[in-house]
Amino acid sequence: MGRELPLNRTRNIGIMAHIDAGKTTLTERILYYTGKTYKLGEVHEGTAEMDWMIQEKERGITITAAATTTMWKNTRINIIDTPGHVDFTMEVERSLRVLDSAIAVFDGVAGVEPQSETVWRQADRYNIPRICFVNKMDRVGADYGRCLSMIREKLYARPLPLQIPMGAEDRFEGVVDLVRMKSIVWTDQLGEHLEERDIPSEFAEQAGKYREQMIEGLAEYSDEIMAAFLDGAEIEEAIIRKAIRDVTLASNFFPVFCGSALKNRGVQPLLDAIVDYLPSPKDIKPMEGHHPKKLDEVVVREASDKEPFSALAFKIMSDPYVGRLSYVRVYSGHMKTGDAVLNVSENRKERIGRILRMHANDREELSEVYTGDIVALVGLKTARTGDTLCDEKAPILLEKMQFPDPVISIAIEPRTKADQDKMNNALRRLEDEDPTFRVKIDEDTGQTLISGMGELHLEIIIDRLTREFNVSANIGKPQVAYKETITRKVEMEHRYERQIGGKNQFGHVVLVLEPAKPGSGIVFESRIQADVIPDAFIPVIENGIRDAMEAGVLAGYRMVDIKTTLTGGSYDEADSVDMAYRIAATMAVKDGARKAEPTLLEPIMKLEVVVPDEYMGDIISDINGRRGKIDGIDMQGQLRVIDARVPLSEVFGYATGVRSLSQGRASHTLQFSHYDQVPKTITDTIVARLMGRLY
């Protein structure tokens, strides 16, 4: 079996948005109008095809990125519907890593919301072309112009409206296509039938202004359009469409469409835009990686079936019927069932058992895959998120994904001995699936700690433990994942001399420890000559430093944002060994950190509260009482939008508090912002509690 469609007829897109913007509803409509499904799935009814997990159906939110494939105008569209909740933002991150483009969905009422900003920055990081879809134009308070302004001001992006709505709220009738200068109306309730008509007179002037702005914007990047614009000549539609595609691929502009997915309005023109304006794998620059044994050697893979096989595993899932699924994006070459591939990251050779094209949790068996495909592989035992798979004869190591550290932990213990093994196996599988979920055994207490990105994240994990894996467990209260750092510069010397097994071991280092800029992690620098300590021992010393940083000196939390400089030491030709230098470095760091005025760092959350004016004072007072800082207050229709930053430890269970203060009329979002120093009095209290002196 050969390739079904040319590569330029493939689109790999993600649907991304803030929670409740209508992402999954839009995806469901896409699947319906393209003939992939024959029934409109509804999120609020728990019937959405893409929200297949029981937890998603119950909560009406997307938790895991779900993949599907459909067709429109002889083009295969591979879609990943991503979560909107901040606790699952890394699902978005790893999806965007392997996609070529995205649709950013915005709530026509709320505009650009906090998570909208987060996912937009993630897409910026991977230079992904995007189309914007302003949804819910039928809702009370919908304001298309305000959404465009927020895209400019909050996302620092240049929107290019290709449509304007005809009316808003209950008067939303359809859209004006600014390329064709025609109105589009939907003539049936299911939105299957649409008609092009002349633009109604009441929208003609507004459409003319937007059309002129569109042409002016395109003229900046198209000589043909600039010449025609200056001459006042009519510009051919084909020229306009080419210019739109060019500026979209270059991310100079972001085309904007509008509609109401729930009311079945606006989806087909968006599908046309996916085909017309978003890139195929051939339009994306060739994938670059490194030779696994020569990391300074750049290896390039063109998007072609004739190139050696290369792919990136971006998601691991456990399927109750087929076992372990490894989701991959194929960047070059092709592969058949039964072929052997090299997992470069693990340096392991593995054989492909089955190839599956996924539709949420449904599967279609394939015999082979080609460049640009997104599929799930069965049979890979060692592949993890971010691993590179390739042809053994042409190895390439693609850039790995980076995931943030968890910010919240919960203690968990099995209720019976029979649950112990089940719990351990289940936690290993869940940790394998989710790179932002961590499991740790406390060395002092023997307690199992599970850590994640937020309360909801861990709530879902615990729910899955109970339902999927039938584990009965006792759950502790949420705990903050603190970190440790130092606040002043110190110099520390440590000499390690021991006799082990009749052999002398010698290692001697002099280290300078000093605070590093926030977010820098652990920084190491060597300023000594080879005649002081041979170069072969320098990596060993660095490893010893990193060992010491794993457990801090205040309360055992990992140390970060510290620069360590090796400034001196000595070497004994007869007795110096790796282990001695490693231990000497570890002890020097531990001793130095104790003298460098260590402190705790706590996660700070970005809090947005949308509240009626009459409750604003109470909400602000409450935020101040939680050690929060108000960043700004804005208006959203008749509501106030309060932006603040609050320590995570102060907002556990915040939903209950904000409901009580506003009689249930306020809504809020929380997302991680950064780590900051804990005030000394609070640090002392936390340390005392952790050390068992406070209860």
Short mmCIF file of C-alpha atoms in Angstrom, two decimals, residues 72-291:
data_model
loop_
_atom_site.label_atom_id
_atom_site.label_comp_id
_atom_site.label_asym_id
_atom_site.label_seq_id
_atom_site.Cartn_x
_atom_site.Cartn_y
_atom_site.Cartn_z
CA TRP A 72 -11.96 18.04 3.91
CA LYS A 73 -11.62 18.96 0.25
CA ASN A 74 -9.28 16.09 -0.50
CA THR A 75 -7.00 17.08 2.39
CA ARG A 76 -6.24 14.90 5.42
CA ILE A 77 -6.49 16.91 8.63
CA ASN A 78 -4.85 15.39 11.70
CA ILE A 79 -6.33 17.13 14.73
CA ILE A 80 -5.25 17.18 18.36
CA ASP A 81 -7.84 18.63 20.74
CA THR A 82 -5.88 19.95 23.71
CA PRO A 83 -6.98 20.68 27.31
CA GLY A 84 -7.83 24.23 28.36
CA HIS A 85 -7.30 23.87 32.11
CA VAL A 86 -3.96 25.18 33.36
CA ASP A 87 -3.21 21.98 35.33
CA PHE A 88 -2.94 20.11 32.02
CA THR A 89 -1.06 22.77 30.08
CA MET A 90 1.83 20.38 29.38
CA GLU A 91 -0.59 18.30 27.30
CA VAL A 92 -0.75 21.39 25.10
CA GLU A 93 3.03 21.81 25.20
CA ARG A 94 3.85 18.33 23.98
CA SER A 95 1.13 18.45 21.34
CA LEU A 96 2.36 21.77 19.91
CA ARG A 97 5.86 20.32 19.80
CA VAL A 98 4.81 17.95 16.99
CA LEU A 99 2.14 20.02 15.20
CA ASP A 100 2.58 22.29 12.18
CA SER A 101 -0.16 24.80 13.00
CA ALA A 102 -2.99 25.56 15.40
CA ILE A 103 -6.44 27.10 15.74
CA ALA A 104 -6.67 29.44 18.72
CA VAL A 105 -10.24 29.62 19.98
CA PHE A 106 -11.37 32.70 21.92
CA ASP A 107 -14.56 33.28 23.85
CA GLY A 108 -16.37 36.15 22.11
CA VAL A 109 -17.42 37.50 25.51
CA ALA A 110 -14.29 37.02 27.63
CA GLY A 111 -11.75 37.54 24.82
CA VAL A 112 -8.13 36.67 25.66
CA GLU A 113 -8.15 34.83 29.00
CA PRO A 114 -5.15 33.77 31.14
CA GLN A 115 -4.76 30.30 29.66
CA SER A 116 -5.20 31.79 26.17
CA GLU A 117 -2.01 33.75 26.85
CA THR A 118 -0.19 30.65 28.11
CA VAL A 119 -0.98 28.47 25.10
CA TRP A 120 -0.25 31.35 22.71
CA ARG A 121 3.24 31.73 24.21
CA GLN A 122 3.73 27.98 23.89
CA ALA A 123 2.86 28.21 20.20
CA ASP A 124 5.23 31.20 19.85
CA ARG A 125 8.01 29.06 21.28
CA TYR A 126 7.62 26.55 18.44
CA ASN A 127 6.95 29.23 15.75
CA ILE A 128 3.61 27.67 14.86
CA PRO A 129 1.35 29.48 12.35
CA ARG A 130 -2.14 30.06 13.78
CA ILE A 131 -5.68 30.90 12.76
CA CYS A 132 -7.93 32.57 15.34
CA PHE A 133 -11.60 31.69 15.79
CA VAL A 134 -13.72 34.03 17.90
CA ASN A 135 -16.44 31.73 19.23
CA LYS A 136 -19.74 32.29 21.04
CA MET A 137 -20.73 35.32 18.97
CA ASP A 138 -24.34 34.49 19.88
CA ARG A 139 -23.73 35.01 23.63
CA VAL A 140 -24.76 38.08 25.60
CA GLY A 141 -21.80 40.43 25.79
CA ALA A 142 -20.01 39.10 22.69
CA ASP A 143 -17.75 41.79 21.23
CA TYR A 144 -15.68 40.97 18.13
CA GLY A 145 -13.82 44.29 18.10
CA ARG A 146 -12.82 43.91 21.74
CA CYS A 147 -11.42 40.42 21.01
CA LEU A 148 -9.29 41.81 18.18
CA SER A 149 -7.95 44.54 20.48
CA MET A 150 -7.10 42.00 23.19
CA ILE A 151 -5.22 39.83 20.67
CA ARG A 152 -3.12 42.88 19.79
CA GLU A 153 -2.61 44.12 23.35
CA LYS A 154 -2.33 40.93 25.39
CA LEU A 155 -0.74 38.56 22.87
CA TYR A 156 1.35 41.19 21.05
CA ALA A 157 0.10 39.64 17.81
CA ARG A 158 -1.27 41.15 14.59
CA PRO A 159 -4.78 39.85 13.91
CA LEU A 160 -5.95 39.83 10.28
CA PRO A 161 -9.77 39.71 10.26
CA LEU A 162 -10.96 37.77 7.20
CA GLN A 163 -14.53 37.82 8.48
CA ILE A 164 -16.73 40.14 10.48
CA PRO A 165 -19.90 39.05 12.27
CA MET A 166 -23.28 40.23 11.08
CA GLY A 167 -24.73 41.25 14.42
CA ALA A 168 -23.98 39.79 17.84
CA GLU A 169 -25.72 38.10 20.75
CA ASP A 170 -29.27 37.04 19.77
CA ARG A 171 -28.94 39.14 16.57
CA PHE A 172 -25.99 37.13 15.23
CA GLU A 173 -27.09 36.25 11.68
CA GLY A 174 -23.93 35.09 9.91
CA VAL A 175 -20.58 36.48 8.74
CA VAL A 176 -19.17 38.70 6.02
CA ASP A 177 -16.33 37.14 4.01
CA LEU A 178 -13.88 40.02 3.47
CA VAL A 179 -11.94 38.17 0.75
CA ARG A 180 -14.96 37.57 -1.48
CA MET A 181 -16.98 40.49 -0.07
CA LYS A 182 -20.02 38.29 0.35
CA SER A 183 -22.19 37.50 3.33
CA ILE A 184 -22.56 33.90 4.51
CA VAL A 185 -25.71 32.74 6.29
CA TRP A 186 -26.68 29.30 7.55
CA THR A 187 -30.17 28.29 6.55
CA ASP A 188 -30.82 25.29 8.82
CA GLN A 189 -30.52 24.56 12.53
CA LEU A 190 -27.76 21.94 12.10
CA GLY A 191 -25.63 24.40 10.13
CA GLU A 192 -25.15 22.00 7.21
CA HIS A 193 -26.45 24.37 4.53
CA LEU A 194 -24.95 27.81 3.96
CA GLU A 195 -25.66 30.47 1.35
CA GLU A 196 -23.55 33.26 -0.08
CA ARG A 197 -25.46 36.49 -0.48
CA ASP A 198 -24.79 40.15 -1.11
CA ILE A 199 -23.69 42.05 1.97
CA PRO A 200 -26.71 43.63 3.73
CA SER A 201 -26.63 47.42 3.55
CA GLU A 202 -26.32 47.87 7.33
CA PHE A 203 -22.98 45.99 7.28
CA ALA A 204 -21.59 47.33 3.99
CA GLU A 205 -19.71 50.32 5.42
CA GLN A 206 -18.14 48.31 8.25
CA ALA A 207 -17.14 45.54 5.81
CA GLY A 208 -15.54 48.11 3.50
CA LYS A 209 -13.38 49.51 6.33
CA TYR A 210 -12.23 46.06 7.46
CA ARG A 211 -11.54 45.05 3.84
CA GLU A 212 -9.38 48.14 3.33
CA GLN A 213 -7.43 47.42 6.53
CA MET A 214 -6.90 43.81 5.37
CA ILE A 215 -5.54 44.93 1.99
CA GLU A 216 -3.26 47.54 3.64
CA GLY A 217 -1.86 44.89 5.95
CA LEU A 218 -1.23 42.42 3.13
CA ALA A 219 0.37 45.16 0.99
CA GLU A 220 3.21 45.37 3.54
CA TYR A 221 4.32 41.89 2.44
CA SER A 222 3.04 41.60 -1.15
CA ASP A 223 4.46 43.73 -3.96
CA GLU A 224 1.57 42.71 -6.24
CA ILE A 225 -1.03 43.90 -3.77
CA MET A 226 0.94 47.06 -2.98
CA ALA A 227 1.11 48.00 -6.68
CA ALA A 228 -2.60 47.35 -7.22
CA PHE A 229 -3.50 49.17 -4.02
CA LEU A 230 -1.55 52.29 -5.02
CA ASP A 231 -3.10 52.23 -8.51
CA GLY A 232 -6.58 51.76 -7.09
CA ALA A 233 -6.96 48.65 -9.27
CA GLU A 234 -9.13 45.61 -8.46
CA ILE A 235 -7.10 42.84 -6.84
CA GLU A 236 -7.71 39.27 -7.95
CA GLU A 237 -9.00 36.89 -5.30
CA ALA A 238 -6.21 34.37 -6.03
CA ILE A 239 -3.56 37.03 -5.32
CA ILE A 240 -5.23 37.95 -2.02
CA ARG A 241 -5.44 34.30 -0.95
CA LYS A 242 -1.78 33.68 -1.78
CA ALA A 243 -0.77 36.76 0.22
CA ILE A 244 -2.86 35.61 3.19
CA ARG A 245 -1.21 32.18 3.07
CA ASP A 246 2.28 33.74 2.88
CA VAL A 247 1.78 36.06 5.89
CA THR A 248 0.15 33.23 7.86
CA LEU A 249 3.01 30.80 7.26
CA ALA A 250 5.50 33.49 8.27
CA SER A 251 3.40 34.39 11.37
CA ASN A 252 3.39 38.03 10.26
CA PHE A 253 -0.39 38.02 10.70
CA PHE A 254 -2.94 35.68 12.24
CA PRO A 255 -6.18 35.35 10.23
CA VAL A 256 -9.31 35.77 12.34
CA PHE A 257 -12.68 34.06 11.80
CA CYS A 258 -15.82 34.07 13.91
CA GLY A 259 -19.00 32.16 14.62
CA SER A 260 -20.79 30.03 17.17
CA ALA A 261 -19.74 26.39 17.30
CA LEU A 262 -22.58 25.44 19.65
CA LYS A 263 -25.14 26.98 17.28
CA ASN A 264 -23.43 25.39 14.25
CA ARG A 265 -22.34 28.66 12.64
CA GLY A 266 -18.95 29.42 11.12
CA VAL A 267 -17.28 26.00 10.97
CA GLN A 268 -17.16 25.30 7.21
CA PRO A 269 -15.34 28.57 6.32
CA LEU A 270 -12.84 27.73 9.07
CA LEU A 271 -12.26 24.31 7.49
CA ASP A 272 -11.68 26.01 4.14
CA ALA A 273 -9.11 28.29 5.82
CA ILE A 274 -7.27 25.28 7.30
CA VAL A 275 -6.83 23.89 3.79
CA ASP A 276 -6.10 27.23 2.12
CA TYR A 277 -3.85 29.01 4.64
CA LEU A 278 -2.24 26.58 7.08
CA PRO A 279 0.98 24.71 6.23
CA SER A 280 1.52 21.14 5.12
CA PRO A 281 4.62 19.32 6.43
CA LYS A 282 6.38 20.38 3.21
CA ASP A 283 5.91 24.05 4.14
CA ILE A 284 7.69 23.62 7.46
CA LYS A 285 11.46 24.03 7.63
CA PRO A 286 13.37 20.73 7.68
CA MET A 287 13.70 19.08 11.07
CA GLU A 288 17.12 19.52 12.68
CA GLY A 289 18.70 17.23 15.21
CA HIS A 290 22.11 15.95 16.26
CA HIS A 291 24.12 12.82 15.73
#
